[in-house]
Amino acid sequence: MITPAFTCTCCGQEHDGLPFAYTMAAPAYWSPQLAETSGNVLGDEYCLIDDEHHFVRGRIALPVHDADEDFEWGVWVSLSKVNFIRMGDVFDDPDRVNEPPYFGWLSTVLPGYEPTTLNLKTNLHTQPLGIRPLVELEPTDHPLAVEQREGITRARVQEFAEIALHQ
C-alpha cells in the first residue's frame, strides 16, 4: 500500500506516497555474469549459485506503531540443500503452513542499517499458498532485529523512502 504524499527531508520536494515495502532483486552474492554459466539460476522465488548455494525469497515484517500496516522488506535467505529441497517439495502443498521453520542466513544487504544485515541468523516460516515465507531474525541487538521485535514509526518508513529516492 502507498500512503499520501510526504515532504522529503533530503530534497525538500513532495513525493507521491510513502511505500511500505521494498524488495531486493537478488541475493547479495548474485551478479549478472553468473547467469552466463551453468549451475546458476535467478528465479522469481529461488536462486542457485554454483549448484551449491541455495536461496529463497522471504519477507521481514516490521510493525509500524503509527500506521495500520506493517512495513516489509523483501529479502533473500540462504538455506541448506536439505531445507531448500524440502521447501521445493512442499511449495504447492496447502499443508506447507505446518512445516517447522527452516534455519537460514540473511543474504541481503538492507540500506539504512549499520552494521550490515548480511548473514544475520534467521528462521524462515512458510505461509499459506501464494504468500512468501516470513523471515524471523535471531533476537539479537542488531538494529534490524530490534526493529522487528519493537517496531518502527512512519518517520522511519520515510527514512527508508528517502534512502531509496536519493542513494
Coordinates of N, CA and C in Angstrom, one line a residue:
M1 N 0.8 -1.2 0.0 CA 0.0 0.0 0.0 C 0.9 1.2 0.0
I2 N 0.5 2.2 -0.7 CA 1.2 3.5 -0.7 C 0.3 4.6 -0.1
T3 N 0.9 5.3 0.8 CA 0.1 6.3 1.6 C 0.2 7.7 0.9
P4 N -0.4 8.7 1.4 CA -0.4 10.0 0.8 C 1.0 10.6 0.7
A5 N 1.2 11.6 0.0 CA 2.5 12.2 -0.3 C 3.2 12.6 1.0
F6 N 4.5 12.8 0.9 CA 5.3 13.2 2.0 C 6.4 14.2 1.5
T7 N 6.8 15.1 2.4 CA 7.8 16.1 2.1 C 9.2 15.5 2.5
C8 N 10.0 15.4 1.6 CA 11.3 14.7 1.7 C 12.3 15.7 2.5
T9 N 12.9 15.1 3.5 CA 13.9 15.9 4.3 C 15.2 16.1 3.6
C10 N 15.5 15.3 2.5 CA 16.7 15.3 1.8 C 16.7 16.5 0.7
C11 N 15.6 16.5 0.0 CA 15.5 17.5 -1.1 C 14.4 18.6 -1.0
G12 N 13.6 18.4 0.1 CA 12.5 19.4 0.3 C 11.3 19.3 -0.6
Q13 N 11.3 18.3 -1.6 CA 10.3 18.1 -2.5 C 9.2 17.2 -1.9
E14 N 8.0 17.4 -2.4 CA 6.9 16.5 -2.0 C 6.9 15.3 -3.0
H15 N 6.9 14.1 -2.4 CA 6.9 12.8 -3.2 C 5.6 12.1 -3.1
D16 N 5.2 11.5 -4.1 CA 3.9 10.8 -4.2 C 3.9 9.5 -3.4
G17 N 3.3 9.5 -2.2 CA 3.1 8.3 -1.4 C 4.3 7.8 -0.7
L18 N 4.1 7.2 0.4 CA 5.2 6.6 1.2 C 5.1 5.1 1.1
P19 N 6.0 4.4 0.4 CA 5.9 3.0 0.2 C 6.1 2.2 1.5
F20 N 5.4 1.2 1.8 CA 5.5 0.4 3.0 C 6.2 -1.0 2.7
A21 N 6.8 -1.1 1.5 CA 7.5 -2.3 1.2 C 8.6 -2.0 0.1
Y22 N 9.7 -2.7 0.2 CA 10.8 -2.7 -0.8 C 11.3 -4.1 -0.9
T23 N 11.7 -4.4 -2.1 CA 12.2 -5.8 -2.3 C 13.5 -5.7 -3.0
M24 N 14.4 -6.7 -2.7 CA 15.7 -6.8 -3.3 C 15.6 -7.8 -4.5
A25 N 16.2 -7.5 -5.6 CA 16.0 -8.3 -6.8 C 16.7 -9.6 -6.7
A26 N 17.8 -9.7 -6.0 CA 18.6 -10.9 -5.9 C 19.4 -11.0 -4.6
P27 N 19.9 -12.1 -4.3 CA 20.8 -12.2 -3.1 C 22.0 -11.4 -3.3
A28 N 22.6 -11.0 -2.2 CA 23.8 -10.1 -2.3 C 25.0 -10.8 -3.1
Y29 N 25.0 -12.1 -3.1 CA 26.0 -12.9 -3.8 C 25.9 -13.0 -5.3
W30 N 24.7 -12.6 -5.8 CA 24.4 -12.8 -7.2 C 25.1 -11.6 -8.0
S31 N 25.5 -12.0 -9.2 CA 26.0 -11.0 -10.2 C 25.4 -11.4 -11.5
P32 N 25.1 -10.4 -12.4 CA 24.6 -10.8 -13.7 C 25.5 -11.7 -14.5
Q33 N 26.8 -11.7 -14.3 CA 27.7 -12.6 -15.0 C 27.4 -14.1 -14.7
L34 N 26.9 -14.3 -13.5 CA 26.6 -15.7 -13.1 C 25.6 -16.4 -14.0
A35 N 24.7 -15.6 -14.5 CA 23.6 -16.1 -15.4 C 24.2 -16.8 -16.6
E36 N 25.4 -16.5 -17.0 CA 26.0 -17.0 -18.2 C 26.7 -18.3 -18.1
T37 N 26.7 -18.9 -16.8 CA 27.3 -20.2 -16.6 C 26.3 -21.2 -16.0
S38 N 26.5 -22.4 -16.3 CA 25.6 -23.4 -15.8 C 25.7 -23.5 -14.2
G39 N 24.6 -24.0 -13.6 CA 24.6 -24.1 -12.2 C 24.2 -22.9 -11.5
N40 N 23.9 -21.8 -12.2 CA 23.4 -20.6 -11.6 C 22.1 -20.2 -12.2
V41 N 21.1 -19.9 -11.3 CA 19.8 -19.6 -11.7 C 19.2 -18.5 -10.7
L42 N 18.7 -17.5 -11.3 CA 17.9 -16.5 -10.5 C 16.5 -16.5 -11.0
G43 N 15.6 -17.1 -10.2 CA 14.2 -17.2 -10.5 C 13.4 -16.2 -9.7
D44 N 12.1 -16.3 -9.8 CA 11.3 -15.4 -9.0 C 11.3 -15.6 -7.6
E45 N 11.4 -16.9 -7.2 CA 11.3 -17.3 -5.8 C 12.5 -18.0 -5.2
Y46 N 13.4 -18.4 -6.1 CA 14.6 -19.0 -5.6 C 15.8 -18.7 -6.5
C47 N 17.0 -19.0 -5.9 CA 18.3 -18.7 -6.6 C 19.3 -19.8 -6.3
L48 N 20.0 -20.2 -7.3 CA 21.1 -21.2 -7.1 C 22.4 -20.6 -7.6
I49 N 23.5 -20.7 -6.9 CA 24.8 -20.3 -7.3 C 25.7 -21.5 -7.2
D50 N 26.3 -21.8 -8.4 CA 27.3 -22.9 -8.5 C 26.7 -24.2 -8.0
D51 N 25.4 -24.4 -8.2 CA 24.7 -25.6 -7.8 C 24.9 -26.0 -6.3
E52 N 25.5 -25.1 -5.5 CA 25.7 -25.4 -4.1 C 25.2 -24.4 -3.1
H53 N 24.9 -23.2 -3.5 CA 24.4 -22.2 -2.6 C 22.9 -22.0 -3.0
H54 N 22.0 -22.1 -2.0 CA 20.6 -22.1 -2.3 C 19.9 -21.0 -1.5
F55 N 19.1 -20.2 -2.2 CA 18.5 -19.0 -1.7 C 17.0 -19.0 -2.0
V56 N 16.2 -18.5 -1.1 CA 14.8 -18.3 -1.4 C 14.4 -16.9 -0.9
R57 N 13.3 -16.4 -1.5 CA 12.7 -15.1 -1.2 C 11.9 -15.2 0.1
G58 N 11.9 -14.2 0.9 CA 11.1 -14.1 2.1 C 10.8 -12.6 2.4
R59 N 10.1 -12.5 3.5 CA 9.6 -11.1 3.9 C 10.0 -10.9 5.4
I60 N 10.6 -9.8 5.6 CA 10.8 -9.3 7.0 C 9.7 -8.3 7.3
A61 N 8.9 -8.5 8.2 CA 7.8 -7.6 8.6 C 8.2 -6.8 9.8
L62 N 8.1 -5.5 9.7 CA 8.4 -4.6 10.9 C 7.1 -3.9 11.3
P63 N 6.6 -4.1 12.5 CA 5.4 -3.4 12.9 C 5.6 -1.9 12.9
V64 N 4.6 -1.1 12.4 CA 4.7 0.3 12.4 C 3.7 0.8 13.4
H65 N 4.2 1.5 14.5 CA 3.3 1.9 15.6 C 2.2 2.9 15.2
D66 N 2.5 3.8 14.3 CA 1.6 4.8 14.0 C 1.0 4.7 12.6
A67 N 0.8 3.4 12.2 CA 0.2 3.1 10.9 C -0.7 1.8 11.1
D68 N -1.5 1.6 10.1 CA -2.4 0.4 10.1 C -1.9 -0.8 9.4
E69 N -0.6 -0.7 9.0 CA 0.0 -1.9 8.3 C 1.5 -2.0 8.7
D70 N 2.1 -3.1 8.5 CA 3.5 -3.4 8.7 C 4.3 -2.9 7.5
F71 N 5.5 -2.6 7.8 CA 6.5 -2.3 6.7 C 7.2 -3.6 6.4
E72 N 7.4 -3.9 5.1 CA 8.0 -5.2 4.7 C 9.3 -5.0 3.9
W73 N 10.3 -5.7 4.2 CA 11.5 -5.8 3.4 C 11.4 -7.2 2.6
G74 N 11.5 -7.1 1.3 CA 11.6 -8.4 0.5 C 13.0 -8.8 0.4
V75 N 13.4 -9.9 1.0 CA 14.8 -10.3 1.2 C 15.0 -11.7 0.6
W76 N 16.3 -12.1 0.7 CA 16.7 -13.4 0.3 C 17.4 -14.1 1.5
V77 N 17.1 -15.4 1.6 CA 17.7 -16.1 2.7 C 18.4 -17.4 2.1
S78 N 19.6 -17.7 2.6 CA 20.2 -18.9 2.2 C 19.8 -20.0 3.1
L79 N 19.6 -21.2 2.4 CA 19.2 -22.4 3.1 C 20.1 -23.5 2.8
S80 N 20.2 -24.5 3.7 CA 20.9 -25.7 3.4 C 20.3 -26.4 2.2
K81 N 21.0 -27.3 1.6 CA 20.5 -28.0 0.4 C 19.2 -28.8 0.9
V82 N 19.3 -29.5 2.0 CA 18.2 -30.3 2.5 C 16.9 -29.4 2.7
N83 N 17.1 -28.3 3.3 CA 15.9 -27.4 3.6 C 15.4 -26.8 2.3
F84 N 16.3 -26.5 1.4 CA 15.9 -25.9 0.1 C 15.1 -27.0 -0.7
I85 N 15.5 -28.2 -0.7 CA 14.8 -29.3 -1.4 C 13.4 -29.5 -0.8
R86 N 13.4 -29.5 0.6 CA 12.1 -29.7 1.3 C 11.2 -28.6 0.9
M87 N 11.6 -27.3 0.9 CA 10.8 -26.2 0.6 C 10.2 -26.4 -0.8
G88 N 11.0 -26.8 -1.8 CA 10.6 -27.1 -3.1 C 9.5 -28.2 -3.2
D89 N 9.7 -29.2 -2.4 CA 8.8 -30.4 -2.3 C 7.4 -30.0 -1.8
V90 N 7.3 -29.0 -0.9 CA 6.0 -28.6 -0.4 C 5.5 -27.3 -0.9
F91 N 6.2 -26.7 -1.9 CA 5.9 -25.4 -2.4 C 4.4 -25.3 -2.8
D92 N 3.8 -26.3 -3.4 CA 2.4 -26.2 -3.9 C 1.5 -26.9 -3.0
D93 N 1.9 -27.3 -1.8 CA 1.1 -28.1 -0.9 C 0.5 -27.1 0.2
P94 N -0.9 -27.1 0.2 CA -1.5 -26.2 1.2 C -1.1 -26.5 2.7
D95 N -0.7 -27.8 2.9 CA -0.2 -28.1 4.3 C 1.2 -27.6 4.6
R96 N 1.8 -26.9 3.7 CA 3.1 -26.4 4.0 C 3.2 -25.5 5.2
V97 N 2.0 -24.9 5.5 CA 2.0 -24.0 6.7 C 2.3 -24.7 8.0
N98 N 2.3 -26.1 8.0 CA 2.6 -26.9 9.1 C 4.0 -27.2 9.2
E99 N 4.8 -26.8 8.3 CA 6.3 -27.1 8.3 C 6.9 -26.4 9.4
P100 N 7.9 -27.0 10.1 CA 8.7 -26.3 11.1 C 9.5 -25.2 10.3
P101 N 10.0 -24.2 11.1 CA 10.8 -23.1 10.4 C 12.1 -23.7 9.9
Y102 N 12.6 -23.1 8.8 CA 13.9 -23.5 8.3 C 15.0 -22.5 8.7
F103 N 16.1 -23.0 9.2 CA 17.2 -22.1 9.6 C 17.8 -21.6 8.3
G104 N 18.2 -20.3 8.3 CA 18.9 -19.7 7.2 C 19.7 -18.5 7.6
W105 N 20.4 -18.0 6.6 CA 21.2 -16.8 6.8 C 20.7 -15.7 5.9
L106 N 20.5 -14.5 6.4 CA 20.0 -13.4 5.6 C 21.1 -13.1 4.6
S107 N 20.7 -13.1 3.3 CA 21.6 -12.9 2.2 C 21.3 -11.6 1.4
T108 N 20.9 -10.6 2.2 CA 20.6 -9.3 1.6 C 21.2 -8.2 2.5
V109 N 21.7 -7.2 1.8 CA 22.2 -6.0 2.5 C 21.1 -5.0 2.4
L110 N 20.5 -4.6 3.5 CA 19.4 -3.7 3.5 C 20.0 -2.3 3.8
P111 N 19.6 -1.3 3.0 CA 20.0 0.1 3.3 C 19.5 0.7 4.6
G112 N 20.3 1.5 5.2 CA 19.9 2.2 6.4 C 20.2 1.4 7.7
Y113 N 21.1 0.4 7.6 CA 21.4 -0.3 8.8 C 22.9 -0.4 8.9
E114 N 23.4 -0.2 10.1 CA 24.8 -0.4 10.5 C 24.8 -1.2 11.8
P115 N 25.5 -2.3 12.0 CA 26.3 -2.9 11.0 C 25.4 -3.6 9.9
T116 N 26.1 -4.2 8.9 CA 25.4 -4.8 7.8 C 24.3 -5.8 8.2
T117 N 23.4 -6.0 7.4 CA 22.4 -7.0 7.7 C 22.8 -8.4 7.1
L118 N 23.8 -8.4 6.3 CA 24.3 -9.6 5.6 C 24.7 -10.7 6.6
N119 N 24.2 -11.9 6.5 CA 24.5 -13.0 7.3 C 23.9 -13.0 8.7
L120 N 22.8 -12.3 8.9 CA 22.2 -12.4 10.2 C 21.5 -13.8 10.2
K121 N 21.4 -14.4 11.4 CA 20.7 -15.7 11.5 C 19.2 -15.5 11.5
T122 N 18.5 -16.4 10.8 CA 17.1 -16.3 10.6 C 16.4 -17.7 10.7
N123 N 15.1 -17.6 10.9 CA 14.2 -18.7 10.8 C 13.2 -18.3 9.7
L124 N 13.0 -19.2 8.7 CA 12.1 -18.9 7.6 C 10.8 -19.7 7.9
H125 N 9.7 -19.0 8.0 CA 8.4 -19.6 8.3 C 7.5 -19.7 7.0
T126 N 7.2 -20.9 6.6 CA 6.3 -21.0 5.4 C 4.9 -20.4 5.7
Q127 N 4.3 -19.9 4.7 CA 3.0 -19.3 4.8 C 2.0 -20.0 3.9
P128 N 0.7 -19.6 3.9 CA -0.3 -20.2 3.0 C 0.2 -20.0 1.6
L129 N -0.4 -20.8 0.7 CA -0.1 -20.7 -0.7 C -0.3 -19.3 -1.2
G130 N 0.7 -18.9 -2.1 CA 0.6 -17.5 -2.6 C 1.2 -16.4 -1.8
I131 N 1.7 -16.8 -0.6 CA 2.3 -15.8 0.3 C 3.8 -16.2 0.6
R132 N 4.7 -15.3 0.3 CA 6.1 -15.6 0.6 C 6.3 -15.9 2.0
P133 N 7.4 -16.7 2.3 CA 7.7 -17.0 3.7 C 8.0 -15.8 4.5
L134 N 7.8 -15.9 5.8 CA 8.1 -14.8 6.8 C 9.4 -15.1 7.4
V135 N 10.3 -14.1 7.4 CA 11.6 -14.3 8.0 C 11.6 -13.7 9.4
E136 N 12.0 -14.6 10.3 CA 12.2 -14.1 11.7 C 13.7 -14.1 12.0
L137 N 14.1 -12.9 12.5 CA 15.5 -12.8 12.8 C 15.8 -13.3 14.2
E138 N 17.1 -13.8 14.3 CA 17.5 -14.2 15.7 C 17.4 -12.9 16.6
P139 N 16.9 -13.1 17.8 CA 16.7 -11.9 18.7 C 18.0 -11.4 19.3
T140 N 18.7 -10.6 18.5 CA 19.9 -10.0 18.9 C 19.7 -8.5 19.1
D141 N 20.9 -7.8 19.3 CA 20.8 -6.4 19.5 C 21.1 -5.7 18.1
H142 N 21.1 -6.4 17.0 CA 21.2 -5.8 15.7 C 20.0 -4.9 15.5
P143 N 20.2 -3.7 14.9 CA 19.1 -2.7 14.8 C 17.9 -3.3 14.0
L144 N 18.1 -4.1 13.0 CA 17.0 -4.7 12.3 C 16.3 -5.7 13.1
A145 N 17.0 -6.5 13.9 CA 16.3 -7.5 14.8 C 15.5 -6.7 15.9
V146 N 16.1 -5.6 16.4 CA 15.4 -4.8 17.4 C 14.1 -4.2 16.8
E147 N 14.2 -3.7 15.5 CA 13.0 -3.1 14.9 C 12.0 -4.2 14.6
Q148 N 12.4 -5.4 14.3 CA 11.4 -6.4 14.1 C 10.6 -6.7 15.4
R149 N 11.3 -6.7 16.5 CA 10.7 -7.0 17.8 C 9.9 -5.9 18.3
E150 N 10.5 -4.6 18.2 CA 9.9 -3.5 18.9 C 9.1 -2.6 18.0
G151 N 9.3 -2.7 16.7 CA 8.5 -1.9 15.8 C 9.2 -0.6 15.4
I152 N 8.7 0.1 14.5 CA 9.2 1.4 14.0 C 8.1 2.4 13.9
T153 N 8.4 3.6 13.4 CA 7.4 4.6 13.2 C 7.3 5.0 11.8
R154 N 6.3 5.8 11.4 CA 6.2 6.3 10.0 C 7.4 7.1 9.6
A155 N 8.0 7.8 10.6 CA 9.2 8.6 10.3 C 10.3 7.6 9.9
R156 N 10.5 6.5 10.4 CA 11.5 5.5 10.0 C 11.2 5.0 8.6
V157 N 9.9 4.8 8.3 CA 9.5 4.3 7.0 C 9.9 5.4 6.0
Q158 N 9.7 6.7 6.3 CA 10.1 7.8 5.5 C 11.6 7.8 5.3
E159 N 12.4 7.5 6.3 CA 13.8 7.4 6.1 C 14.2 6.4 5.0
F160 N 13.5 5.2 5.0 CA 13.7 4.2 4.0 C 13.4 4.7 2.6
A161 N 12.3 5.5 2.5 CA 11.9 6.1 1.2 C 12.9 7.1 0.7
E162 N 13.4 7.9 1.6 CA 14.4 8.9 1.3 C 15.8 8.2 0.8
I163 N 16.1 7.1 1.5 CA 17.3 6.4 1.1 C 17.1 5.8 -0.4
A164 N 15.9 5.3 -0.6 CA 15.6 4.7 -1.9 C 15.6 5.8 -3.0
L165 N 15.1 6.9 -2.7 CA 15.0 8.0 -3.6 C 16.3 8.7 -3.9
H166 N 17.2 8.8 -2.9 CA 18.4 9.6 -3.0 C 19.7 8.9 -2.8
Q167 N 19.8 7.6 -3.2 CA 21.0 6.8 -3.0 C 22.1 7.4 -3.9

